[in-house]
């Protein structure tokens, strides 16, 4: 199985699929091709939340503002999963989550070969590499990457998603992502609001609930979202607009309401 | 085969797929993940029009504004097809259409288990349930649901799409859906405009044609759409804008033109 | 394998898939369902750039403003690939590219049968035809199309994408497509700007680079894109807006900077 993720929109992902299918019979599953364009951090968050739901697979992901430069071509291995993408941090949080251990990921740089284009390495570098890696692992096992002639051990560019801190009893964090519903995903751990009836978010007092339907339509709420973090949402509306929050914005939560 | 439909946009559907694929080898086919957000009626219309085109399959559908509340978890069975989703009416019209008979659908409530989140039952309840139901039916047959230990017979929340009426020779209906082309799908049966050259829709006289290309570019038309209903369209443009119609709006058609 | 492409958005492609899967076990791969709505030329460009990346497959493509009129139903064959779609030029450039030879494509008209609708031939004509053609070719080989009882040899509607010309040392071309990144794909061959440091595009002097990251964020650039043509782009932004260019617009490039 090869999962595919990118910020390519359409129809470029089809070219990646065509290239893969010329080489491999792997099952293909789209993760998303609407990852935040060129935003490595937010895309890395979504990959970290999504890829661990899959059984062992080869995960191809391309959000690559440095395409065509000398940024490396990365292959990773953890817990039976394989990762293929640009060496810009994109896949690091997902691989760490799947390894359940910072040291549990083996990283390699891959020879990029001689790509036909300097602007579409998804098609010319990463897709054929994912097919090659997938088929090698499927035929021999993950250990085959250790002596693959296109791979050499590497220290990848690191990327750690920011963590919230507690200051004077308040949580001080930031927005990791805004989803398609407009829900604002912060990096404040859900436990911080447990057993609270209301909290203050950047000055606004908002009820803490466990379901959207607990408040009136169009009313704001704070909840522990499906990622385990505090989310700032609106029932049937867009939290990002009500709270005036975007990715990277600071969020201060006073738990005493 | 498991079909997937939701109003999740991206990338949440990938988490449902990952969860399913951890349990099942089922073929996955996306129906749509851009169903009208939180609008059960319009989404139910699209499922009713789309799911019957498939061969027998497990149909997973999640448009679920009541996620996390005590709304039930529904499983249905009709004509070799299986349905999995929230008990809010969403899948009822599709199941009835596939059964070709109001009494031809068997409904069950499923034990929701102990979902990890209260806001993403697509990932935590419905996807694993769809995998379980699919694999049980594939291994044993649809009758296995009768004594499945997670299921018990249920009367689901009903949902019937509104039907047009005839008043003083005019059809009085409403807009069931607006498609991506901007075509306005009403609930007035197509036969109502058969053999007419023009009709009056909410006061506007419009030609009745069988193809878009029968009128000038950007000109309005009325036709019998692919759903069998009267549609209010524009050749190469958006009927919803020309006619000023949205889902749920009243439509009165005078067939005498 | 059947690839699917259309301008249908969602959820109409699912009805095509359902219809195919009732008849065939073919693997389905989406190319795009967001081809430029009703624009045959731009859609033909994307198919020509994408379909050749695939291994031999049946390629179903529907951008069909003439649906329901007497436009023909086309089947093509080239180099082990099969093409199914409306006879409006849509698939001609892709088939020629795959044939690598103008004379290398065999074209047939197909009996459209008696479609249920006059507005959704994707579901009622093209999808079942693609399933039939795919399964016949898979079972017997491409030669089976020669005496298929629904097919007869045809001269299709031709479509040739415009080619740039050189006038007084300048390239005079036009915009073939704008991609989801806002990159402007012209029809000026990439060789025209090779070894240049800067060129003038419609009066604006712009650097010629091989990677987006070669210029500052939000700065314009000209590069040889992944299609082999000159592209007018912006690093991290939308070339279409910076250059003020849309599909079909004239582009004049002075290579002397």
mmCIF file with all atom_site columns, C-alpha atoms in Angstrom, chain C residues 95-239:
data_model
loop_
_atom_site.group_PDB
_atom_site.id
_atom_site.type_symbol
_atom_site.label_atom_id
_atom_site.label_alt_id
_atom_site.label_comp_id
_atom_site.label_asym_id
_atom_site.label_entity_id
_atom_site.label_seq_id
_atom_site.pdbx_PDB_ins_code
_atom_site.Cartn_x
_atom_site.Cartn_y
_atom_site.Cartn_z
_atom_site.occupancy
_atom_site.B_iso_or_equiv
_atom_site.pdbx_formal_charge
_atom_site.auth_seq_id
_atom_site.auth_comp_id
_atom_site.auth_asym_id
_atom_site.auth_atom_id
_atom_site.pdbx_PDB_model_num
ATOM 1   C CA . UNK C 1 95  ? -4.091  9.775   -27.662 1.00 0.00 ? 95  UNK C CA 1
ATOM 2   C CA . UNK C 1 96  ? -1.678  11.300  -30.189 1.00 0.00 ? 96  UNK C CA 1
ATOM 3   C CA . UNK C 1 97  ? 0.918   11.836  -27.475 1.00 0.00 ? 97  UNK C CA 1
ATOM 4   C CA . UNK C 1 98  ? 0.584   8.234   -26.345 1.00 0.00 ? 98  UNK C CA 1
ATOM 5   C CA . UNK C 1 99  ? 0.763   7.000   -29.929 1.00 0.00 ? 99  UNK C CA 1
ATOM 6   C CA . UNK C 1 100 ? 3.790   9.224   -30.487 1.00 0.00 ? 100 UNK C CA 1
ATOM 7   C CA . UNK C 1 101 ? 2.497   9.433   -34.033 1.00 0.00 ? 101 UNK C CA 1
ATOM 8   C CA . UNK C 1 102 ? -0.476  11.203  -35.614 1.00 0.00 ? 102 UNK C CA 1
ATOM 9   C CA . UNK C 1 103 ? -1.379  8.057   -37.506 1.00 0.00 ? 103 UNK C CA 1
ATOM 10  C CA . UNK C 1 104 ? -0.907  5.768   -34.556 1.00 0.00 ? 104 UNK C CA 1
ATOM 11  C CA . UNK C 1 105 ? -4.407  6.134   -33.144 1.00 0.00 ? 105 UNK C CA 1
ATOM 12  C CA . UNK C 1 106 ? -7.342  4.028   -34.284 1.00 0.00 ? 106 UNK C CA 1
ATOM 13  C CA . UNK C 1 107 ? -10.653 5.752   -33.748 1.00 0.00 ? 107 UNK C CA 1
ATOM 14  C CA . UNK C 1 108 ? -14.145 4.318   -33.573 1.00 0.00 ? 108 UNK C CA 1
ATOM 15  C CA . UNK C 1 109 ? -17.620 5.659   -33.090 1.00 0.00 ? 109 UNK C CA 1
ATOM 16  C CA . UNK C 1 110 ? -19.712 3.730   -30.591 1.00 0.00 ? 110 UNK C CA 1
ATOM 17  C CA . UNK C 1 111 ? -23.430 3.158   -30.665 1.00 0.00 ? 111 UNK C CA 1
ATOM 18  C CA . UNK C 1 112 ? -24.659 5.304   -27.743 1.00 0.00 ? 112 UNK C CA 1
ATOM 19  C CA . UNK C 1 113 ? -27.514 2.926   -27.004 1.00 0.00 ? 113 UNK C CA 1
ATOM 20  C CA . UNK C 1 114 ? -30.625 4.441   -25.470 1.00 0.00 ? 114 UNK C CA 1
ATOM 21  C CA . UNK C 1 115 ? -29.408 6.518   -22.516 1.00 0.00 ? 115 UNK C CA 1
ATOM 22  C CA . UNK C 1 116 ? -31.784 7.089   -19.638 1.00 0.00 ? 116 UNK C CA 1
ATOM 23  C CA . UNK C 1 117 ? -30.922 10.785  -19.455 1.00 0.00 ? 117 UNK C CA 1
ATOM 24  C CA . UNK C 1 118 ? -30.002 13.441  -22.013 1.00 0.00 ? 118 UNK C CA 1
ATOM 25  C CA . UNK C 1 119 ? -27.814 15.353  -19.552 1.00 0.00 ? 119 UNK C CA 1
ATOM 26  C CA . UNK C 1 120 ? -25.669 12.719  -17.795 1.00 0.00 ? 120 UNK C CA 1
ATOM 27  C CA . UNK C 1 121 ? -24.059 10.590  -20.476 1.00 0.00 ? 121 UNK C CA 1
ATOM 28  C CA . UNK C 1 122 ? -21.101 10.126  -18.108 1.00 0.00 ? 122 UNK C CA 1
ATOM 29  C CA . UNK C 1 123 ? -23.328 7.792   -16.134 1.00 0.00 ? 123 UNK C CA 1
ATOM 30  C CA . UNK C 1 124 ? -25.599 6.518   -18.902 1.00 0.00 ? 124 UNK C CA 1
ATOM 31  C CA . UNK C 1 125 ? -23.305 6.172   -21.931 1.00 0.00 ? 125 UNK C CA 1
ATOM 32  C CA . UNK C 1 126 ? -19.595 6.639   -21.243 1.00 0.00 ? 126 UNK C CA 1
ATOM 33  C CA . UNK C 1 127 ? -19.185 4.748   -17.964 1.00 0.00 ? 127 UNK C CA 1
ATOM 34  C CA . UNK C 1 128 ? -20.884 1.537   -19.122 1.00 0.00 ? 128 UNK C CA 1
ATOM 35  C CA . UNK C 1 129 ? -19.058 1.793   -22.449 1.00 0.00 ? 129 UNK C CA 1
ATOM 36  C CA . UNK C 1 130 ? -15.714 2.162   -20.659 1.00 0.00 ? 130 UNK C CA 1
ATOM 37  C CA . UNK C 1 131 ? -16.480 -0.930  -18.577 1.00 0.00 ? 131 UNK C CA 1
ATOM 38  C CA . UNK C 1 132 ? -17.419 -2.888  -21.700 1.00 0.00 ? 132 UNK C CA 1
ATOM 39  C CA . UNK C 1 133 ? -14.384 -1.777  -23.668 1.00 0.00 ? 133 UNK C CA 1
ATOM 40  C CA . UNK C 1 134 ? -12.033 -2.356  -20.733 1.00 0.00 ? 134 UNK C CA 1
ATOM 41  C CA . UNK C 1 135 ? -13.279 -5.860  -20.106 1.00 0.00 ? 135 UNK C CA 1
ATOM 42  C CA . UNK C 1 136 ? -13.186 -6.770  -23.802 1.00 0.00 ? 136 UNK C CA 1
ATOM 43  C CA . UNK C 1 137 ? -9.603  -5.549  -24.160 1.00 0.00 ? 137 UNK C CA 1
ATOM 44  C CA . UNK C 1 138 ? -8.571  -7.241  -20.909 1.00 0.00 ? 138 UNK C CA 1
ATOM 45  C CA . UNK C 1 139 ? -10.076 -10.534 -22.029 1.00 0.00 ? 139 UNK C CA 1
ATOM 46  C CA . UNK C 1 140 ? -9.063  -10.597 -25.693 1.00 0.00 ? 140 UNK C CA 1
ATOM 47  C CA . UNK C 1 141 ? -6.615  -7.771  -26.396 1.00 0.00 ? 141 UNK C CA 1
ATOM 48  C CA . UNK C 1 142 ? -6.876  -4.392  -28.126 1.00 0.00 ? 142 UNK C CA 1
ATOM 49  C CA . UNK C 1 143 ? -7.566  -6.021  -31.481 1.00 0.00 ? 143 UNK C CA 1
ATOM 50  C CA . UNK C 1 144 ? -11.006 -7.014  -30.244 1.00 0.00 ? 144 UNK C CA 1
ATOM 51  C CA . UNK C 1 145 ? -12.189 -3.462  -30.857 1.00 0.00 ? 145 UNK C CA 1
ATOM 52  C CA . UNK C 1 146 ? -11.834 -3.942  -34.624 1.00 0.00 ? 146 UNK C CA 1
ATOM 53  C CA . UNK C 1 147 ? -14.877 -6.142  -34.827 1.00 0.00 ? 147 UNK C CA 1
ATOM 54  C CA . UNK C 1 148 ? -16.790 -5.067  -31.723 1.00 0.00 ? 148 UNK C CA 1
ATOM 55  C CA . UNK C 1 149 ? -20.475 -4.921  -32.638 1.00 0.00 ? 149 UNK C CA 1
ATOM 56  C CA . UNK C 1 150 ? -20.981 -1.502  -31.018 1.00 0.00 ? 150 UNK C CA 1
ATOM 57  C CA . UNK C 1 151 ? -18.011 0.128   -32.811 1.00 0.00 ? 151 UNK C CA 1
ATOM 58  C CA . UNK C 1 152 ? -17.346 1.387   -36.308 1.00 0.00 ? 152 UNK C CA 1
ATOM 59  C CA . UNK C 1 153 ? -14.255 3.183   -37.675 1.00 0.00 ? 153 UNK C CA 1
ATOM 60  C CA . UNK C 1 154 ? -14.456 6.971   -37.375 1.00 0.00 ? 154 UNK C CA 1
ATOM 61  C CA . UNK C 1 155 ? -12.691 10.219  -38.160 1.00 0.00 ? 155 UNK C CA 1
ATOM 62  C CA . UNK C 1 156 ? -12.929 12.113  -34.905 1.00 0.00 ? 156 UNK C CA 1
ATOM 63  C CA . UNK C 1 157 ? -13.346 15.831  -34.444 1.00 0.00 ? 157 UNK C CA 1
ATOM 64  C CA . UNK C 1 158 ? -9.778  17.072  -34.450 1.00 0.00 ? 158 UNK C CA 1
ATOM 65  C CA . UNK C 1 159 ? -8.229  19.254  -31.797 1.00 0.00 ? 159 UNK C CA 1
ATOM 66  C CA . UNK C 1 160 ? -4.719  20.612  -31.936 1.00 0.00 ? 160 UNK C CA 1
ATOM 67  C CA . UNK C 1 161 ? -3.389  22.736  -29.135 1.00 0.00 ? 161 UNK C CA 1
ATOM 68  C CA . UNK C 1 162 ? -2.051  26.046  -30.490 1.00 0.00 ? 162 UNK C CA 1
ATOM 69  C CA . UNK C 1 163 ? 1.682   26.299  -31.141 1.00 0.00 ? 163 UNK C CA 1
ATOM 70  C CA . UNK C 1 164 ? 3.844   29.328  -30.505 1.00 0.00 ? 164 UNK C CA 1
ATOM 71  C CA . UNK C 1 165 ? 5.587   31.086  -33.372 1.00 0.00 ? 165 UNK C CA 1
ATOM 72  C CA . UNK C 1 166 ? 8.746   33.163  -33.568 1.00 0.00 ? 166 UNK C CA 1
ATOM 73  C CA . UNK C 1 167 ? 8.279   36.703  -34.886 1.00 0.00 ? 167 UNK C CA 1
ATOM 74  C CA . UNK C 1 168 ? 11.199  39.110  -35.182 1.00 0.00 ? 168 UNK C CA 1
ATOM 75  C CA . UNK C 1 169 ? 13.120  37.123  -32.592 1.00 0.00 ? 169 UNK C CA 1
ATOM 76  C CA . UNK C 1 170 ? 10.256  37.148  -30.060 1.00 0.00 ? 170 UNK C CA 1
ATOM 77  C CA . UNK C 1 171 ? 8.158   34.119  -29.186 1.00 0.00 ? 171 UNK C CA 1
ATOM 78  C CA . UNK C 1 172 ? 4.491   34.721  -29.744 1.00 0.00 ? 172 UNK C CA 1
ATOM 79  C CA . UNK C 1 173 ? 2.322   32.196  -27.991 1.00 0.00 ? 173 UNK C CA 1
ATOM 80  C CA . UNK C 1 174 ? -0.581  31.852  -25.654 1.00 0.00 ? 174 UNK C CA 1
ATOM 81  C CA . UNK C 1 175 ? -1.588  30.485  -22.278 1.00 0.00 ? 175 UNK C CA 1
ATOM 82  C CA . UNK C 1 176 ? -2.538  26.803  -22.451 1.00 0.00 ? 176 UNK C CA 1
ATOM 83  C CA . UNK C 1 177 ? -3.468  26.359  -18.817 1.00 0.00 ? 177 UNK C CA 1
ATOM 84  C CA . UNK C 1 178 ? -3.280  27.827  -15.338 1.00 0.00 ? 178 UNK C CA 1
ATOM 85  C CA . UNK C 1 179 ? -2.655  25.205  -12.688 1.00 0.00 ? 179 UNK C CA 1
ATOM 86  C CA . UNK C 1 180 ? -3.934  25.071  -9.097  1.00 0.00 ? 180 UNK C CA 1
ATOM 87  C CA . UNK C 1 181 ? -0.820  26.883  -7.897  1.00 0.00 ? 181 UNK C CA 1
ATOM 88  C CA . UNK C 1 182 ? -1.639  29.759  -10.258 1.00 0.00 ? 182 UNK C CA 1
ATOM 89  C CA . UNK C 1 183 ? 1.325   28.851  -12.469 1.00 0.00 ? 183 UNK C CA 1
ATOM 90  C CA . UNK C 1 184 ? 0.766   30.051  -16.041 1.00 0.00 ? 184 UNK C CA 1
ATOM 91  C CA . UNK C 1 185 ? 1.645   27.377  -18.584 1.00 0.00 ? 185 UNK C CA 1
ATOM 92  C CA . UNK C 1 186 ? 2.360   28.892  -22.000 1.00 0.00 ? 186 UNK C CA 1
ATOM 93  C CA . UNK C 1 187 ? 2.902   27.062  -25.264 1.00 0.00 ? 187 UNK C CA 1
ATOM 94  C CA . UNK C 1 188 ? 6.366   28.563  -25.775 1.00 0.00 ? 188 UNK C CA 1
ATOM 95  C CA . UNK C 1 189 ? 8.891   25.710  -25.813 1.00 0.00 ? 189 UNK C CA 1
ATOM 96  C CA . UNK C 1 190 ? 11.299  25.742  -22.909 1.00 0.00 ? 190 UNK C CA 1
ATOM 97  C CA . UNK C 1 191 ? 14.321  25.817  -25.203 1.00 0.00 ? 191 UNK C CA 1
ATOM 98  C CA . UNK C 1 192 ? 13.387  29.375  -26.116 1.00 0.00 ? 192 UNK C CA 1
ATOM 99  C CA . UNK C 1 193 ? 14.576  30.700  -22.748 1.00 0.00 ? 193 UNK C CA 1
ATOM 100 C CA . UNK C 1 194 ? 17.466  28.314  -22.146 1.00 0.00 ? 194 UNK C CA 1
ATOM 101 C CA . UNK C 1 195 ? 20.716  30.034  -21.198 1.00 0.00 ? 195 UNK C CA 1
ATOM 102 C CA . UNK C 1 196 ? 18.894  33.314  -20.593 1.00 0.00 ? 196 UNK C CA 1
ATOM 103 C CA . UNK C 1 197 ? 19.178  35.141  -17.276 1.00 0.00 ? 197 UNK C CA 1
ATOM 104 C CA . UNK C 1 198 ? 16.073  37.204  -17.828 1.00 0.00 ? 198 UNK C CA 1
ATOM 105 C CA . UNK C 1 199 ? 13.414  37.691  -20.499 1.00 0.00 ? 199 UNK C CA 1
ATOM 106 C CA . UNK C 1 200 ? 10.616  40.160  -21.093 1.00 0.00 ? 200 UNK C CA 1
ATOM 107 C CA . UNK C 1 201 ? 7.089   38.755  -20.901 1.00 0.00 ? 201 UNK C CA 1
ATOM 108 C CA . UNK C 1 202 ? 4.400   41.056  -22.290 1.00 0.00 ? 202 UNK C CA 1
ATOM 109 C CA . UNK C 1 203 ? 6.600   43.994  -21.338 1.00 0.00 ? 203 UNK C CA 1
ATOM 110 C CA . UNK C 1 204 ? 7.713   42.832  -17.870 1.00 0.00 ? 204 UNK C CA 1
ATOM 111 C CA . UNK C 1 205 ? 11.339  41.865  -17.393 1.00 0.00 ? 205 UNK C CA 1
ATOM 112 C CA . UNK C 1 206 ? 11.508  38.721  -15.284 1.00 0.00 ? 206 UNK C CA 1
ATOM 113 C CA . UNK C 1 207 ? 14.400  36.477  -14.201 1.00 0.00 ? 207 UNK C CA 1
ATOM 114 C CA . UNK C 1 208 ? 14.765  33.040  -15.793 1.00 0.00 ? 208 UNK C CA 1
ATOM 115 C CA . UNK C 1 209 ? 15.460  30.449  -13.086 1.00 0.00 ? 209 UNK C CA 1
ATOM 116 C CA . UNK C 1 210 ? 15.228  26.715  -12.635 1.00 0.00 ? 210 UNK C CA 1
ATOM 117 C CA . UNK C 1 211 ? 13.640  26.658  -9.161  1.00 0.00 ? 211 UNK C CA 1
ATOM 118 C CA . UNK C 1 212 ? 11.013  28.733  -7.387  1.00 0.00 ? 212 UNK C CA 1
ATOM 119 C CA . UNK C 1 213 ? 13.371  29.213  -4.440  1.00 0.00 ? 213 UNK C CA 1
ATOM 120 C CA . UNK C 1 214 ? 15.828  31.071  -6.705  1.00 0.00 ? 214 UNK C CA 1
ATOM 121 C CA . UNK C 1 215 ? 13.835  34.265  -6.234  1.00 0.00 ? 215 UNK C CA 1
ATOM 122 C CA . UNK C 1 216 ? 12.442  35.975  -3.135  1.00 0.00 ? 216 UNK C CA 1
ATOM 123 C CA . UNK C 1 217 ? 9.054   34.901  -1.789  1.00 0.00 ? 217 UNK C CA 1
ATOM 124 C CA . UNK C 1 218 ? 6.233   36.529  -3.771  1.00 0.00 ? 218 UNK C CA 1
ATOM 125 C CA . UNK C 1 219 ? 8.639   37.483  -6.571  1.00 0.00 ? 219 UNK C CA 1
ATOM 126 C CA . UNK C 1 220 ? 7.891   36.593  -10.230 1.00 0.00 ? 220 UNK C CA 1
ATOM 127 C CA . UNK C 1 221 ? 9.952   34.239  -12.301 1.00 0.00 ? 221 UNK C CA 1
ATOM 128 C CA . UNK C 1 222 ? 10.009  32.449  -15.616 1.00 0.00 ? 222 UNK C CA 1
ATOM 129 C CA . UNK C 1 223 ? 11.033  28.818  -15.731 1.00 0.00 ? 223 UNK C CA 1
ATOM 130 C CA . UNK C 1 224 ? 10.853  25.750  -17.931 1.00 0.00 ? 224 UNK C CA 1
ATOM 131 C CA . UNK C 1 225 ? 7.968   23.958  -16.261 1.00 0.00 ? 225 UNK C CA 1
ATOM 132 C CA . UNK C 1 226 ? 7.326   20.266  -15.895 1.00 0.00 ? 226 UNK C CA 1
ATOM 133 C CA . UNK C 1 227 ? 5.456   20.223  -19.220 1.00 0.00 ? 227 UNK C CA 1
ATOM 134 C CA . UNK C 1 228 ? 8.542   21.436  -21.088 1.00 0.00 ? 228 UNK C CA 1
ATOM 135 C CA . UNK C 1 229 ? 7.036   24.883  -21.759 1.00 0.00 ? 229 UNK C CA 1
ATOM 136 C CA . UNK C 1 230 ? 7.827   28.337  -20.472 1.00 0.00 ? 230 UNK C CA 1
ATOM 137 C CA . UNK C 1 231 ? 5.856   29.000  -17.288 1.00 0.00 ? 231 UNK C CA 1
ATOM 138 C CA . UNK C 1 232 ? 5.197   32.388  -15.700 1.00 0.00 ? 232 UNK C CA 1
ATOM 139 C CA . UNK C 1 233 ? 5.156   31.816  -11.959 1.00 0.00 ? 233 UNK C CA 1
ATOM 140 C CA . UNK C 1 234 ? 5.545   33.490  -8.589  1.00 0.00 ? 234 UNK C CA 1
ATOM 141 C CA . UNK C 1 235 ? 7.533   31.921  -5.740  1.00 0.00 ? 235 UNK C CA 1
ATOM 142 C CA . UNK C 1 236 ? 4.907   31.008  -3.155  1.00 0.00 ? 236 UNK C CA 1
ATOM 143 C CA . UNK C 1 237 ? 2.266   33.056  -4.989  1.00 0.00 ? 237 UNK C CA 1
ATOM 144 C CA . UNK C 1 238 ? 0.078   33.034  -8.077  1.00 0.00 ? 238 UNK C CA 1
ATOM 145 C CA . UNK C 1 239 ? 1.694   33.779  -11.423 1.00 0.00 ? 239 UNK C CA 1
#
